[in-house]
């Protein structure tokens, strides 16, 4: 698959080996979750591969992109953790020529989640969280829940990310809070 080989090369060029290898593992986990949930395997592969494509860009590069695309000015109050998905999708669009909105949204939402997440976006959000070399407390429970019920996995990650951020007095990005309210606080 020539398309994939070129993409792998483009991603590798942007990332240190450690993060590049994480992207390969997220790709494989995303493909597995896609198989389990009837999601397009090629989209899962592409989105998994590129999800952290922009993570090693400078703050200046992200700020330039936020301005170039006239994105929400509140983004300027945040940093790499929030930018590399939401703003990173614009680098992926502009530099890799990926224009599938489902793939781009999966990248946009992979860190914070979103109120509305397509099955592909859920797959990438969870693959990033449970790829085989993740080893935080609760990761085995996260894997078990996610393979049983993808949406329950999304709720699990969202809750635990909120707890993790609160524990270290980190600011909660508004989309993260909205994701919590939708996916954890009130299921109706
Ligand atoms: O890029 P990865 O490390 O593979 O994983 P990721 O994109 O899911 O990033 C996880 C990091 O993002 C983790 O350190 C927590 C942080 N994060 C997620 N939501 C928020 C956040 N940080 C802040 N300050 N606020 C958030 O709402
Ligand atoms: Fe990431
Ligand atoms: Fe993540
Ligand atoms: Fe990642």
PDB file of N, CA, C and O in Angstrom, residues 13 24 52 71 77 80-81 83 85 117 161 169 178 188:
ATOM      1  N   UNK A  13       9.394  11.459   9.586  1.00  0.00           N
ATOM      2  CA  UNK A  13      10.226  12.643   9.358  1.00  0.00           C
ATOM      3  C   UNK A  13       9.962  13.743  10.390  1.00  0.00           C
ATOM      4  O   UNK A  13      10.827  14.556  10.682  1.00  0.00           O
ATOM      5  N   UNK A  24       2.737   4.171  15.406  1.00  0.00           N
ATOM      6  CA  UNK A  24       2.539   2.851  14.775  1.00  0.00           C
ATOM      7  C   UNK A  24       1.685   1.950  15.676  1.00  0.00           C
ATOM      8  O   UNK A  24       0.821   1.213  15.182  1.00  0.00           O
ATOM      9  N   UNK A  52      -0.574  12.193  16.108  1.00  0.00           N
ATOM     10  CA  UNK A  52       0.382  13.071  16.811  1.00  0.00           C
ATOM     11  C   UNK A  52       1.366  13.735  15.850  1.00  0.00           C
ATOM     12  O   UNK A  52       2.442  14.198  16.274  1.00  0.00           O
ATOM     13  N   UNK A  71      -8.483  30.503  13.677  1.00  0.00           N
ATOM     14  CA  UNK A  71      -9.125  29.616  14.638  1.00  0.00           C
ATOM     15  C   UNK A  71      -9.485  30.417  15.898  1.00  0.00           C
ATOM     16  O   UNK A  71      -9.034  31.543  16.073  1.00  0.00           O
ATOM     17  N   UNK A  77      -4.512  30.845  24.509  1.00  0.00           N
ATOM     18  CA  UNK A  77      -4.298  30.744  25.950  1.00  0.00           C
ATOM     19  C   UNK A  77      -3.868  29.339  26.384  1.00  0.00           C
ATOM     20  O   UNK A  77      -3.629  29.103  27.566  1.00  0.00           O
ATOM     21  N   UNK A  80       0.776  23.134  23.914  1.00  0.00           N
ATOM     22  CA  UNK A  80       0.990  21.976  23.038  1.00  0.00           C
ATOM     23  C   UNK A  80      -0.001  20.840  23.266  1.00  0.00           C
ATOM     24  O   UNK A  80      -0.469  20.230  22.293  1.00  0.00           O
ATOM     25  N   UNK A  81      -0.320  20.540  24.540  1.00  0.00           N
ATOM     26  CA  UNK A  81      -1.195  19.395  24.816  1.00  0.00           C
ATOM     27  C   UNK A  81      -2.536  19.559  24.105  1.00  0.00           C
ATOM     28  O   UNK A  81      -3.066  18.600  23.543  1.00  0.00           O
ATOM     29  N   UNK A  83      -3.095  21.977  21.609  1.00  0.00           N
ATOM     30  CA  UNK A  83      -2.898  22.359  20.210  1.00  0.00           C
ATOM     31  C   UNK A  83      -2.628  21.194  19.259  1.00  0.00           C
ATOM     32  O   UNK A  83      -3.063  21.203  18.110  1.00  0.00           O
ATOM     33  N   UNK A  85      -3.591  18.304  18.678  1.00  0.00           N
ATOM     34  CA  UNK A  85      -4.709  17.640  18.009  1.00  0.00           C
ATOM     35  C   UNK A  85      -5.555  18.635  17.231  1.00  0.00           C
ATOM     36  O   UNK A  85      -5.695  18.552  16.014  1.00  0.00           O
ATOM     37  N   UNK A 117     -18.654  12.600  18.866  1.00  0.00           N
ATOM     38  CA  UNK A 117     -17.518  11.875  18.299  1.00  0.00           C
ATOM     39  C   UNK A 117     -18.032  10.731  17.430  1.00  0.00           C
ATOM     40  O   UNK A 117     -18.809   9.891  17.899  1.00  0.00           O
ATOM     41  N   UNK A 161      -9.236  11.152  32.808  1.00  0.00           N
ATOM     42  CA  UNK A 161      -8.442  12.320  32.404  1.00  0.00           C
ATOM     43  C   UNK A 161      -8.827  13.532  33.248  1.00  0.00           C
ATOM     44  O   UNK A 161      -7.964  14.285  33.713  1.00  0.00           O
ATOM     45  N   UNK A 169      -3.942  20.017  39.494  1.00  0.00           N
ATOM     46  CA  UNK A 169      -4.342  21.421  39.382  1.00  0.00           C
ATOM     47  C   UNK A 169      -4.093  21.967  37.983  1.00  0.00           C
ATOM     48  O   UNK A 169      -3.717  23.127  37.818  1.00  0.00           O
ATOM     49  N   UNK A 178     -16.829  19.747  28.448  1.00  0.00           N
ATOM     50  CA  UNK A 178     -18.062  19.423  27.719  1.00  0.00           C
ATOM     51  C   UNK A 178     -18.126  17.928  27.394  1.00  0.00           C
ATOM     52  O   UNK A 178     -19.201  17.317  27.423  1.00  0.00           O
ATOM     53  N   UNK A 188     -28.378   9.853  29.014  1.00  0.00           N
ATOM     54  CA  UNK A 188     -29.830   9.691  28.932  1.00  0.00           C
ATOM     55  C   UNK A 188     -30.267   9.393  27.510  1.00  0.00           C
ATOM     56  O   UNK A 188     -29.537   9.513  26.594  1.00  0.00           O
TER      57      UNK A 188
END
